[in-house]
Tab-separated table of C-alpha atoms and ligand atoms in Angstrom:
chain	number	residue	atom	x	y	z
A	110	MET	CA	0.000	0.000	0.000
A	111	PRO	CA	1.380	3.457	-0.791
A	112	ALA	CA	2.081	5.777	2.117
A	113	LEU	CA	-0.667	8.283	2.992
A	114	ILE	CA	0.205	11.973	3.232
A	115	LEU	CA	-2.583	14.047	4.770
A	116	HIS	CA	-2.618	17.824	4.239
A	117	VAL	CA	-4.499	20.107	6.607
A	118	THR	CA	-5.539	23.495	5.219
A	119	GLY	CA	-8.194	25.917	6.375
A	120	ALA	CA	-7.476	29.614	5.929
A	121	ARG	CA	-6.725	31.797	2.890
A	122	PRO	CA	-2.919	31.907	3.220
A	123	ASN	CA	-2.734	28.100	3.454
A	124	PHE	CA	-3.981	27.536	-0.071
A	125	PRO	CA	-1.153	29.117	-2.149
A	126	LYS	CA	1.354	27.285	0.093
A	127	ALA	CA	-0.282	23.869	-0.230
A	128	ALA	CA	-0.992	24.007	-3.986
A	129	PRO	CA	2.565	23.357	-5.241
A	130	VAL	CA	3.237	20.701	-2.604
A	131	ILE	CA	0.122	18.737	-3.541
A	132	ALA	CA	0.962	19.073	-7.236
A	133	ALA	CA	4.583	17.959	-6.797
A	134	LEU	CA	3.632	14.948	-4.680
A	135	ARG	CA	1.787	13.549	-7.705
A	136	ASP	CA	5.232	12.619	-9.047
A	137	HIS	CA	5.766	10.296	-6.070
A	138	SER	CA	4.086	7.011	-5.320
A	139	VAL	CA	2.102	8.244	-2.339
A	140	GLU	CA	-1.587	8.636	-1.649
A	141	GLN	CA	-2.772	12.104	-0.647
A	142	LEU	CA	-5.740	13.224	1.405
A	143	LEU	CA	-6.683	16.891	1.527
A	144	VAL	CA	-8.547	18.222	4.539
A	145	HIS	CA	-10.133	21.692	4.684
A	146	THR	CA	-11.017	22.609	8.242
A	147	GLY	CA	-13.525	25.255	7.159
A	148	GLN	CA	-11.769	27.974	9.198
A	149	HIS	CA	-12.346	30.235	6.180
A	150	TYR	CA	-15.526	29.543	4.258
A	151	ASP	CA	-16.624	32.573	2.196
A	152	GLU	CA	-16.284	31.874	-1.515
A	153	ARG	CA	-13.772	34.731	-1.797
A	154	MET	CA	-11.683	33.484	1.137
A	155	SER	CA	-11.575	29.845	0.089
A	156	GLU	CA	-13.228	28.333	-2.980
A	157	VAL	CA	-11.806	30.853	-5.430
A	158	PHE	CA	-8.283	29.686	-4.506
A	159	PHE	CA	-9.109	26.051	-5.188
A	160	ARG	CA	-10.425	26.996	-8.614
A	161	GLN	CA	-7.696	29.442	-9.629
A	162	LEU	CA	-4.776	27.468	-8.199
A	163	GLU	CA	-6.116	24.123	-9.462
A	164	ILE	CA	-6.108	22.569	-6.021
A	165	PRO	CA	-8.193	19.400	-5.952
A	166	GLU	CA	-11.508	19.528	-4.149
A	167	PRO	CA	-10.898	18.721	-0.452
A	168	ASP	CA	-11.589	15.089	0.435
A	169	VAL	CA	-12.958	16.228	3.777
A	170	ASN	CA	-14.319	19.596	4.901
A	171	LEU	CA	-14.789	19.849	8.650
A	172	GLY	CA	-16.864	23.010	8.291
A	173	VAL	CA	-15.773	24.418	11.656
A	174	GLY	CA	-16.373	28.076	10.741
A	175	SER	CA	-15.554	31.057	12.923
A	176	GLY	CA	-15.260	31.225	16.711
A	177	SER	CA	-13.020	32.283	19.568
A	178	HIS	CA	-9.488	30.872	19.482
A	179	GLY	CA	-10.353	28.173	22.001
A	180	ALA	CA	-13.618	27.192	20.369
A	181	GLN	CA	-12.210	27.175	16.833
A	182	THR	CA	-9.013	25.300	17.705
A	183	ALA	CA	-10.968	22.761	19.752
A	184	ALA	CA	-13.531	22.201	16.991
A	185	ILE	CA	-10.732	21.548	14.488
A	186	MET	CA	-9.049	19.111	16.901
A	187	ALA	CA	-12.313	17.298	17.583
A	188	GLY	CA	-12.912	16.987	13.849
A	189	LEU	CA	-9.408	15.781	13.001
A	190	GLU	CA	-8.944	13.186	15.737
A	191	PRO	CA	-11.441	10.592	14.451
A	192	LEU	CA	-10.285	11.210	10.884
A	193	PHE	CA	-6.618	10.587	11.778
A	194	ALA	CA	-7.663	7.506	13.778
A	195	GLU	CA	-9.575	6.113	10.819
A	196	ARG	CA	-7.063	6.941	8.084
A	197	ARG	CA	-3.793	6.622	10.060
A	198	PRO	CA	-1.752	8.917	7.781
A	199	ASP	CA	1.999	8.340	7.601
A	200	VAL	CA	2.632	12.094	7.704
A	201	VAL	CA	0.391	15.071	8.461
A	202	VAL	CA	1.442	18.233	6.624
A	203	VAL	CA	0.512	21.602	8.114
A	204	TYR	CA	1.023	25.045	6.587
A	205	GLY	CA	1.859	28.461	8.028
A	206	ASP	CA	0.649	29.738	11.373
A	207	VAL	CA	-3.144	29.747	11.563
A	208	ASN	CA	-5.346	27.997	14.107
A	209	SER	CA	-5.886	25.086	11.700
A	210	THR	CA	-2.097	24.571	11.646
A	211	VAL	CA	-1.575	24.278	15.395
A	212	ALA	CA	-4.765	22.253	15.930
A	213	ALA	CA	-3.648	19.629	13.406
A	214	ALA	CA	-0.134	19.491	14.849
A	215	LEU	CA	-1.492	18.919	18.364
A	216	VAL	CA	-3.772	16.078	17.287
A	217	ALA	CA	-1.175	14.350	15.121
A	218	ALA	CA	1.623	14.638	17.689
A	219	LYS	CA	-0.527	13.139	20.446
A	220	MET	CA	-1.437	10.240	18.164
A	221	GLY	CA	2.218	9.590	17.360
A	222	ILE	CA	1.815	10.628	13.715
A	223	PRO	CA	4.802	12.525	12.246
A	224	VAL	CA	4.099	16.195	11.554
A	225	ALA	CA	5.684	18.167	8.695
A	226	HIS	CA	5.475	21.956	8.980
A	227	VAL	CA	5.711	24.011	5.806
A	228	GLU	CA	6.992	27.522	6.673
A	229	ALA	CA	8.631	26.474	9.941
A	230	GLY	CA	10.915	28.669	12.018
A	231	LEU	CA	9.464	32.118	11.315
A	232	ARG	CA	9.523	34.255	14.453
A	233	SER	CA	8.205	37.743	15.133
A	234	PHE	CA	9.187	37.395	18.820
A	235	ASP	CA	5.861	39.048	19.559
A	236	MET	CA	3.762	36.862	21.806
A	237	THR	CA	0.776	39.193	21.497
A	238	MET	CA	0.281	37.716	18.017
A	239	PRO	CA	-1.796	34.533	17.966
A	240	GLU	CA	0.274	33.410	14.986
A	241	GLU	CA	3.517	33.521	17.012
A	242	ILE	CA	2.001	31.150	19.577
A	243	ASN	CA	0.818	28.893	16.766
A	244	ARG	CA	4.286	28.902	15.170
A	245	LEU	CA	6.122	28.052	18.389
A	246	VAL	CA	3.786	25.208	19.342
A	247	THR	CA	3.630	23.784	15.824
A	248	ASP	CA	7.407	23.784	15.417
A	249	ARG	CA	7.910	22.183	18.819
A	250	LEU	CA	5.619	19.331	17.768
A	251	SER	CA	6.957	18.905	14.235
A	252	ASP	CA	9.290	16.170	13.011
A	253	VAL	CA	10.003	17.664	9.597
A	254	LEU	CA	10.597	21.431	9.573
A	255	LEU	CA	10.546	22.989	6.110
A	256	THR	CA	11.831	26.547	6.075
A	257	THR	CA	11.517	29.432	3.633
A	258	SER	CA	14.532	31.439	4.800
A	259	VAL	CA	17.935	31.123	6.401
A	260	ASP	CA	16.894	33.108	9.489
A	261	ALA	CA	14.182	30.517	10.132
A	262	VAL	CA	16.812	27.771	10.121
A	263	ALA	CA	18.804	29.741	12.688
A	264	HIS	CA	15.764	30.224	14.950
A	265	LEU	CA	15.032	26.500	14.945
A	266	ALA	CA	18.657	25.577	15.583
A	267	ARG	CA	18.758	27.991	18.519
A	268	GLU	CA	15.593	26.410	19.919
A	269	GLY	CA	17.307	23.022	19.921
A	270	VAL	CA	15.718	21.396	16.864
A	271	ALA	CA	17.980	18.648	15.533
A	272	PRO	CA	19.747	19.839	12.356
A	273	GLY	CA	18.616	16.709	10.495
A	274	SER	CA	14.963	17.693	10.960
A	275	ILE	CA	15.393	21.155	9.405
A	276	HIS	CA	15.186	21.524	5.620
A	277	PHE	CA	15.732	24.852	3.879
A	278	VAL	CA	13.469	24.454	0.856
A	279	GLY	CA	12.542	27.997	-0.181
A	280	ASN	CA	9.067	29.404	-0.444
A	281	PRO	CA	6.206	27.388	-1.950
A	282	MET	CA	3.986	30.482	-1.986
A	283	ILE	CA	6.428	31.878	-4.526
A	284	ASP	CA	6.103	28.708	-6.636
A	285	THR	CA	2.416	29.575	-6.900
A	286	LEU	CA	3.150	33.200	-7.718
A	287	LEU	CA	5.657	32.352	-10.447
A	288	ARG	CA	3.393	29.702	-11.921
A	289	HIS	CA	0.435	32.088	-12.278
A	290	ARG	CA	2.361	35.319	-12.838
A	291	ASP	CA	1.403	35.629	-16.521
A	292	LYS	CA	-2.246	35.901	-15.480
A	293	PHE	CA	-1.643	38.890	-13.182
A	294	ASP	CA	-3.179	41.490	-15.466
A	295	ALA	CA	-2.919	45.021	-14.109
A	296	ALA	CA	-4.976	46.475	-16.971
A	297	ALA	CA	-7.811	44.016	-16.291
A	298	ALA	CA	-7.691	44.876	-12.584
A	299	ARG	CA	-8.026	48.569	-13.423
A	300	ARG	CA	-10.867	47.897	-15.821
A	301	ASP	CA	-12.756	45.624	-13.413
A	302	LEU	CA	-12.542	48.208	-10.645
A	303	GLY	CA	-13.019	51.258	-12.897
A	304	LEU	CA	-9.689	52.742	-11.750
A	305	GLU	CA	-8.074	55.649	-13.503
A	306	GLY	CA	-4.559	56.893	-12.803
A	307	ASP	CA	-2.025	55.734	-10.249
A	308	TYR	CA	-3.101	53.927	-7.139
A	309	LEU	CA	-1.915	52.207	-3.978
A	310	VAL	CA	-3.283	48.932	-2.594
A	311	ALA	CA	-3.851	48.148	1.084
A	312	THR	CA	-4.823	44.966	2.954
A	313	LEU	CA	-5.495	45.095	6.690
A	314	HIS	CA	-6.648	42.331	8.992
A	315	ARG	CA	-4.250	41.864	11.924
A	316	PRO	CA	-5.846	42.054	15.361
A	317	GLY	CA	-3.114	44.589	16.277
A	318	ASN	CA	-4.584	47.013	13.722
A	319	VAL	CA	-8.288	46.263	13.484
A	320	ASP	CA	-9.562	44.841	16.797
A	321	ARG	CA	-9.255	47.612	19.435
A	322	PRO	CA	-11.173	50.859	18.919
A	323	GLU	CA	-8.092	53.002	19.808
A	324	ASP	CA	-6.005	51.250	17.135
A	325	VAL	CA	-8.824	51.497	14.618
A	326	ALA	CA	-9.152	55.263	15.204
A	327	GLU	CA	-5.393	55.730	14.628
A	328	LEU	CA	-5.523	53.497	11.577
A	329	VAL	CA	-8.386	55.436	10.008
A	330	GLU	CA	-6.512	58.707	10.551
A	331	ALA	CA	-3.274	57.314	9.063
A	332	VAL	CA	-5.006	55.781	6.043
A	333	HIS	CA	-6.869	59.018	5.350
A	334	ARG	CA	-3.511	60.875	5.323
A	335	VAL	CA	-2.316	58.320	2.771
A	336	ALA	CA	-5.420	58.815	0.648
A	337	ASP	CA	-4.701	62.572	0.641
A	338	GLN	CA	-1.650	61.644	-1.461
A	339	ALA	CA	-2.899	58.926	-3.827
A	340	GLN	CA	-5.980	56.886	-4.551
A	341	LEU	CA	-6.135	53.781	-2.397
A	342	VAL	CA	-7.840	50.462	-3.199
A	343	ILE	CA	-8.514	48.187	-0.235
A	344	PRO	CA	-9.762	44.624	-0.769
A	345	LEU	CA	-10.937	44.340	2.820
A	346	HIS	CA	-10.733	41.122	4.842
A	347	PRO	CA	-13.965	40.349	6.714
A	348	ARG	CA	-12.241	40.683	10.080
A	349	GLY	CA	-12.708	44.208	11.391
A	350	ARG	CA	-14.663	45.402	8.393
A	351	ALA	CA	-17.618	46.539	10.487
A	352	ARG	CA	-15.350	48.236	13.046
A	353	LEU	CA	-13.413	50.084	10.351
A	354	GLU	CA	-16.560	51.197	8.576
A	355	SER	CA	-18.205	52.501	11.714
A	356	ALA	CA	-15.002	54.416	12.553
A	357	GLY	CA	-15.355	56.382	9.292
A	358	PHE	CA	-12.783	54.449	7.249
A	359	LEU	CA	-14.734	54.913	4.013
A	360	ASP	CA	-15.274	58.638	4.505
A	361	HIS	CA	-12.598	59.785	2.094
A	362	PRO	CA	-13.156	60.334	-1.626
A	363	ALA	CA	-9.860	58.627	-2.602
A	364	ILE	CA	-10.544	55.416	-0.636
A	365	ARG	CA	-12.113	52.539	-2.446
A	366	VAL	CA	-13.017	49.513	-0.312
A	367	VAL	CA	-13.887	46.329	-2.197
A	368	GLU	CA	-14.600	42.721	-1.218
A	369	PRO	CA	-11.600	40.372	-0.924
A	370	LEU	CA	-10.384	39.562	-4.432
A	371	GLY	CA	-9.508	36.249	-6.052
A	372	TYR	CA	-5.781	35.418	-6.055
A	373	VAL	CA	-5.232	36.264	-9.717
A	374	GLU	CA	-7.249	39.478	-9.549
A	375	PHE	CA	-5.551	40.565	-6.329
A	376	LEU	CA	-2.035	40.068	-7.628
A	377	GLY	CA	-3.003	41.752	-10.909
A	378	LEU	CA	-4.051	44.768	-8.859
A	379	VAL	CA	-0.834	44.627	-6.799
A	380	ARG	CA	1.345	44.297	-9.884
A	381	GLY	CA	-0.044	47.545	-11.313
A	382	SER	CA	0.158	49.521	-8.070
A	383	LEU	CA	2.674	52.133	-6.964
A	384	ALA	CA	3.044	50.410	-3.594
A	385	VAL	CA	1.235	48.194	-1.113
A	386	ILE	CA	0.397	48.904	2.502
A	387	THR	CA	-0.291	45.711	4.421
A	388	ASP	CA	-0.233	43.758	7.640
A	389	SER	CA	-0.423	40.434	5.804
A	390	GLY	CA	2.378	37.894	6.009
A	391	GLY	CA	2.054	36.500	2.501
A	392	VAL	CA	1.686	39.879	0.825
A	393	GLN	CA	5.106	40.946	2.194
A	394	GLU	CA	6.591	37.992	0.319
A	395	GLU	CA	4.640	38.428	-2.907
A	396	THR	CA	5.479	42.150	-3.238
A	397	THR	CA	9.132	41.268	-2.704
A	398	VAL	CA	9.146	39.005	-5.741
A	399	LEU	CA	6.973	41.311	-7.866
A	400	GLY	CA	9.258	44.274	-7.087
A	401	VAL	CA	6.444	46.368	-5.653
A	402	PRO	CA	7.388	48.540	-2.642
A	403	CYS	CA	5.692	47.217	0.497
A	404	LEU	CA	5.010	49.195	3.667
A	405	THR	CA	4.185	46.748	6.432
A	406	LEU	CA	2.014	48.368	9.055
A	407	ARG	CA	3.343	46.420	12.020
A	408	PRO	CA	6.006	46.882	14.723
A	409	ASN	CA	7.761	43.663	13.656
A	410	THR	CA	7.837	40.988	10.997
A	411	GLU	CA	8.523	37.263	11.103
A	412	ARG	CA	9.706	37.683	7.505
A	413	PRO	CA	12.795	39.961	7.843
A	414	VAL	CA	14.209	38.485	4.648
A	415	THR	CA	11.651	40.598	2.760
A	416	ILE	CA	13.386	43.670	4.209
A	417	THR	CA	17.012	42.570	3.781
A	418	ASP	CA	16.480	40.826	0.423
A	419	GLY	CA	13.285	42.407	-0.849
A	420	THR	CA	11.071	45.474	-1.093
A	421	ASN	CA	9.579	45.563	2.397
A	422	ARG	CA	9.832	48.158	5.146
A	423	LEU	CA	8.145	48.339	8.565
A	424	VAL	CA	6.073	51.411	9.372
A	425	GLY	CA	3.919	52.543	12.269
A	426	ARG	CA	0.547	54.203	11.992
A	427	ASP	CA	2.329	57.461	12.893
A	428	THR	CA	5.050	57.113	10.239
A	429	LEU	CA	2.906	55.663	7.430
A	430	PRO	CA	1.909	58.924	5.681
A	431	ASP	CA	5.548	60.131	5.436
A	432	ALA	CA	6.693	56.702	4.278
A	433	VAL	CA	4.099	56.796	1.501
A	434	ALA	CA	5.307	60.265	0.474
A	435	GLN	CA	8.862	58.894	0.197
A	436	VAL	CA	7.788	55.883	-1.844
A	437	LEU	CA	5.791	58.085	-4.207
A	438	ALA	CA	8.762	60.429	-4.626
A	439	THR	CA	11.128	57.523	-5.375
A	440	GLY	CA	8.904	55.954	-8.044
A	441	PRO	CA	8.984	52.367	-9.339
A	442	LEU	CA	11.915	50.154	-8.369
A	443	GLN	CA	14.326	49.346	-11.190
A	444	ASP	CA	15.898	46.325	-9.552
A	445	TRP	CA	15.567	44.546	-6.257
A	446	PRO	CA	16.944	41.435	-4.589
A	447	VAL	CA	14.964	38.219	-4.153
A	448	PRO	CA	15.586	35.848	-1.220
A	449	PRO	CA	17.552	32.640	-1.833
A	450	LEU	CA	15.571	29.634	-3.127
A	451	TRP	CA	12.451	31.665	-3.860
A	452	ASP	CA	12.802	30.178	-7.292
A	453	GLY	CA	9.604	28.304	-8.072
A	454	ALA	CA	11.047	24.882	-7.212
A	455	SER	CA	10.114	24.614	-3.523
A	456	GLY	CA	7.128	22.318	-4.130
A	457	PRO	CA	9.269	19.542	-5.668
A	458	ARG	CA	11.902	19.947	-2.909
A	459	ILE	CA	9.232	19.612	-0.231
A	460	ALA	CA	7.601	16.665	-2.016
A	461	ARG	CA	10.884	14.739	-2.077
A	462	ILE	CA	11.367	15.247	1.647
A	463	LEU	CA	7.760	14.314	2.463
A	464	ALA	CA	7.898	11.193	0.318
A	465	ALA	CA	11.064	10.117	2.125
A	466	ALA	CA	9.546	10.923	5.534
A	467	SER	CA	6.445	8.880	4.722
A	468	GLY	CA	8.570	5.809	4.121
A	469	VAL	CA	8.612	5.647	0.307
A	470	ASP	CA	11.236	6.797	-2.195
A	471	ARG	CA	13.942	6.116	0.380
B	541	UD1	C1	-6.766	34.061	10.244
B	541	UD1	C2	-5.437	33.714	10.880
B	541	UD1	C3	-4.401	34.758	10.512
B	541	UD1	C4	-4.318	34.915	9.017
B	541	UD1	C5	-5.672	35.184	8.429
B	541	UD1	C6	-5.561	35.156	6.944
B	541	UD1	C7	-5.625	32.577	13.051
B	541	UD1	C8	-5.463	32.726	14.498
B	541	UD1	N1	-5.545	33.710	12.344
B	541	UD1	O1	-7.187	35.298	10.779
B	541	UD1	O2	-3.140	34.347	10.988
B	541	UD1	O3	-3.443	35.975	8.705
B	541	UD1	O4	-6.598	34.159	8.852
B	541	UD1	O5	-6.654	35.684	6.287
B	541	UD1	O6	-5.780	31.491	12.561
B	541	UD1	N2	-14.737	35.608	8.515
B	541	UD1	C9	-15.669	35.686	7.525
B	541	UD1	N3	-15.587	34.800	6.492
B	541	UD1	C10	-14.639	33.837	6.399
B	541	UD1	C11	-13.689	33.771	7.431
B	541	UD1	C12	-13.743	34.661	8.485
B	541	UD1	O7	-16.554	36.532	7.552
B	541	UD1	O8	-14.625	33.073	5.419
B	541	UD1	C13	-14.799	36.607	9.638
B	541	UD1	C14	-15.563	36.105	10.846
B	541	UD1	O9	-16.232	37.183	11.395
B	541	UD1	C15	-14.439	35.684	11.787
B	541	UD1	C16	-13.336	36.676	11.442
B	541	UD1	O10	-13.464	36.889	10.052
B	541	UD1	O11	-14.806	35.751	13.129
B	541	UD1	C17	-11.960	36.176	11.762
B	541	UD1	O12	-11.709	34.893	11.145
B	541	UD1	P1	-10.611	33.883	11.776
B	541	UD1	O13	-10.411	32.723	10.889
B	541	UD1	O14	-10.924	33.609	13.201
B	541	UD1	O15	-9.307	34.746	11.822
B	541	UD1	P2	-8.690	35.719	10.741
B	541	UD1	O16	-8.718	37.102	11.289
B	541	UD1	O17	-9.320	35.451	9.421
B	542	UDP	N1	-5.025	37.634	-1.180
B	542	UDP	C1	-6.015	37.477	-2.171
B	542	UDP	N2	-7.022	38.399	-2.226
B	542	UDP	C2	-7.084	39.465	-1.395
B	542	UDP	C3	-6.091	39.618	-0.409
B	542	UDP	C4	-5.071	38.673	-0.323
B	542	UDP	O1	-5.961	36.546	-2.957
B	542	UDP	O2	-8.030	40.257	-1.517
B	542	UDP	C5	-3.952	36.603	-1.096
B	542	UDP	C6	-2.547	37.113	-1.124
B	542	UDP	O3	-2.112	37.320	-2.464
B	542	UDP	C7	-1.800	35.977	-0.443
B	542	UDP	C8	-2.794	35.511	0.598
B	542	UDP	O4	-4.072	35.988	0.180
B	542	UDP	O5	-1.545	34.926	-1.363
B	542	UDP	C9	-2.436	36.101	1.947
B	542	UDP	O6	-3.438	35.862	2.862
B	542	UDP	P1	-3.724	36.795	4.112
B	542	UDP	O7	-3.171	38.157	3.905
B	542	UDP	O8	-5.167	36.660	4.394
B	542	UDP	O9	-2.971	36.022	5.274
B	542	UDP	P2	-1.513	36.126	5.919
B	542	UDP	O10	-0.532	35.896	4.844
B	542	UDP	O11	-1.405	37.458	6.565
B	542	UDP	O12	-1.519	35.071	6.964
């Protein structure tokens, strides 16, 4: 019987990471089972990625939906445990740092099933972020740690992870970007949204920006000062949307809030923009490869390689308007570095390691 590799996905950023791994594993003699926890469920947060990225329909959807951290994580664990018991996968693969990631790692580790973590070792060193807790716990429980950057390898080594368990494989999210890059059509994005002239793009969803009323008030003020300088398109994540709207976010003629976009449409919009303002993890990486200046509205990043070897820069709500002025004055980047191994071949590297870990292709 071929070995069984079970992937657990659930939230928007998981899908572009899992797509190239699932595709590359087809070249190995393993069986694959794809689980969607249902953490994200809106068509625009989930299904559109399966369609555009040609990810197979999930074999199982746990349909857990939204909830508090405890309730959501527990519901995912309760859904996965009987499934793992029935299917007994040889490896469980988890992606990134969302609640679905840590829930799956906890269940698998307690059942003695090896865990492989794609995007291991990233650290913001900010324990107020739920993702940092998820990263630390997931890495501690993982047997195969697949990293996107050299700093991640160093973090894991410092935390005592055995060198043989750490694999620097590059960034599978960038495999997805490079594979679909030709479809990122800036002119179509403009047309679809009726945009004329230059524009900036923003995405905002971190609790540190959109959950507390004081932060939201500061954010609205900062974003309005940006919109004084250039038109701003914001495909807004459902988290915090109501809070931002009631704080007057939309009350500026140069701000255009739209629903979350499909992957291809979003990156088409980004490709044609002057710069991106974001608190997303993945968007910091994608702008780095596309050569679009990125202003990350956070006090820290778990992806410093996008600053040292990319187009990213950290800004505060107080410094954002001046940073935008600088970016606009500088104009488009002519050349920029790209981090090592962000080369479109991470999926096959990961697949080889997973196939070996599952007991085949040794
Ligand atoms: C989650 C991840 C975060 C990631 C983000 C990517 C955790 C702890 N957080 O944050 O790391 O950056 O996804 O997008 O896992 N909602 C909808 N429709 C959906 C999904 C969510 O309306 O399809 C709304 C619900 O009101 C929900 C809220 O968004 O309560 C937050 O969703 P949740 O999955 O808990 O966290 P995110 O903020 O999306
Ligand atoms: N994204 C998208 N449409 C949007 C906003 C983002 O397709 O309207 C994509 C983005 O290109 C990246 C992923 O969603 O591939 C990042 O997810 P998100 O920002 O929600 O999560 P994070 O990376 O912060 O965990």
